[in-house]
């Protein structure tokens, strides 16, 4: 008698992501190009690693004094401390007041998972989350799985080809009281000082809870303080919030899951209560976060000379990003591609909107084997001397022949 | 006007674990001893690391060809493959039939988290889990959080001072149909061949789903195949199951979260469906597992010479465990401690029941500053030349003066 499988009723899952990458991998066209990688690429087409990380990785692996015991549930204390000082500033008043803390998480996904679990339990007034559209596929699902209603929004105004500060203000205006507002790429918001004040005032009156995402501090402006300036402004204005801080990208340690869920509270007492709850969630989720990446990063951040080397490597990355963007714009200008391409250089960071419509994107994917996400937000560091001509010529063709 | 904290209603969490370790750390008695560590200790009192791991860690960190890009959601393929071959045997028929697979997880906790998420969604007939008592604090909570009713059981019979094979049979007899049976330390079950057959027959008729835990293959007998023999027997008998496989302990890489959730299905088709669902859960949980530990382990497992070195290091660990247990027994005999202490050497592995009652344990903790869990299951590798006399003399005193 054949036994019946326990798994009989389990269907093949609908894949949540990766179809674009899968299509790219299956494609055997010689010029195929993937412009949707999450990681910063070096000029040689490989994932970027800060040179100082390479040095430390080797040093740490040969340190006989290291103890490879399980990390505590909250993670490495020295790593959390160094990461929070990076985010909020070494002389942050909130840190001095002991009302800023963090949990070492398994990457930024872990930080969102942990924060969402907390909010599901302790922020029950509203189960509504507003999330930046490019974060939706990654983090929207986490909230959705926990029973939140997830709305997406985008700073990008495809008609005006620019980041539109009004979008964020409109989002908080229409959001129900107590909603969670997840904000990715805060450095791209482009709000003026008075717009920020207006936004904060609405958020306060509606008790909207901010959940920031700082995935690669330093990659927007090359200046670590500048890239978290807005976050510090929120602290100064008396906001309580969560912030997912990833250190995978700005150090080039993508495969070790180095994240922190930073917590800002109004008092040390509130902070300790929140951290104690988060600890219990982390304990059930992964019990002990991985430490290799955290060890490397802590060693760099706590040593002034290495810290300096790392900061210089960030500046070089940002200079390289700007150079690629300038070159793309210049090549499109030389090709006579219709339209202004200033929006390319107006945006900061590794990932920026190319500003193409759906027909043009389809043309690029189907005819030119250039894989671009549907929102046209591409990783500019994937463009290098080997593929820039093919990419810009293809964009030119797409604009000329595929405008719907 | 002072702003009201969003976190006002968040209370301090009840700590889920760690109170014993915390008390130990706060204790300043010169002879304080902690016998509840999860990790295998070397004779020098530090966490054990297989010597071959030290070599590989250094080699890998200096390999310029390595790519530190995010690992796929399912993890490192080569690592999963090598781990499954270790668990089920290189020539496993089930592997050849493509009905065994796995997901690379963040440690064993991650494997239980992932498996429990799957069972909550796809095994809805029964929300009842039976779990080995020493696993309850760690993994019972995972199931409990997902709405399962968690019952604990123990192989240890405190009256007869031995592992009692009838306990497992009684558990499956009384368990409702479709329950999940989590089995830790399967090598300790001590069932005879005919008892296993009886157990399996009841499990099949009641569709009880096994969720094995192999936390440290090789640490029971020193023989990798022997330590997973029962598991392979379940495969051969046509069972479908999950198995949490940790490689943290038997390599000595505790801080990198190197786990696998192994899945055995009746057919490749069922396996692929289950893996596809698990992939979506893993994606939401941590997105990319950490790779450092997995890289080291894969390099060792795939190189026959290194594999041999590692196996030898396991044998030395097991010899050392047996030596410590023999010494403890001998010292108690010389002290004239009442009772037979054969149960110490009858049990295998790093962690074994000391067989003391609650008054005796309280005496050890309170009067002698020796920290032992309530179930009296201690980590024998925490006993070394420096503390063995103090520990055995204290046990002797506890037995003489604290028998309730």
Short mmCIF file of C-alpha atoms in Angstrom, two decimals, chain A residues 130-133 152-175 181 188-191 195 199 202 353:
data_model
loop_
_atom_site.label_atom_id
_atom_site.label_comp_id
_atom_site.label_asym_id
_atom_site.label_seq_id
_atom_site.Cartn_x
_atom_site.Cartn_y
_atom_site.Cartn_z
CA UNK A 130 2.76 53.31 4.19
CA UNK A 131 5.91 52.16 2.48
CA UNK A 132 8.16 53.51 -0.27
CA UNK A 133 7.31 51.58 -3.42
CA UNK A 152 2.85 52.10 -1.22
CA UNK A 153 3.96 55.55 -2.26
CA UNK A 154 6.83 56.92 -4.30
CA UNK A 155 8.77 60.19 -4.07
CA UNK A 156 9.36 59.93 -7.78
CA UNK A 157 7.05 61.97 -9.95
CA UNK A 158 7.29 60.33 -13.40
CA UNK A 159 5.60 63.24 -15.17
CA UNK A 160 7.86 65.94 -13.78
CA UNK A 161 10.84 63.55 -13.77
CA UNK A 162 11.89 64.53 -10.28
CA UNK A 163 11.56 63.70 -6.61
CA UNK A 164 8.37 65.35 -5.43
CA UNK A 165 8.33 66.56 -1.79
CA UNK A 166 4.55 66.98 -1.86
CA UNK A 167 4.06 63.24 -2.12
CA UNK A 168 5.23 62.55 1.41
CA UNK A 169 3.12 65.39 2.78
CA UNK A 170 0.05 64.06 0.97
CA UNK A 171 0.72 60.57 2.31
CA UNK A 172 0.70 61.69 5.93
CA UNK A 173 -2.31 63.92 5.30
CA UNK A 174 -4.42 61.00 4.14
CA UNK A 175 -2.96 58.34 6.47
CA UNK A 181 5.24 55.44 7.88
CA UNK A 188 16.19 61.59 -1.55
CA UNK A 189 13.07 63.23 -0.10
CA UNK A 190 14.17 66.72 -1.11
CA UNK A 191 11.92 68.50 1.33
CA UNK A 195 8.26 71.32 4.34
CA UNK A 199 5.38 67.14 7.66
CA UNK A 202 1.06 66.58 10.71
CA UNK A 353 15.10 56.44 -11.42
#
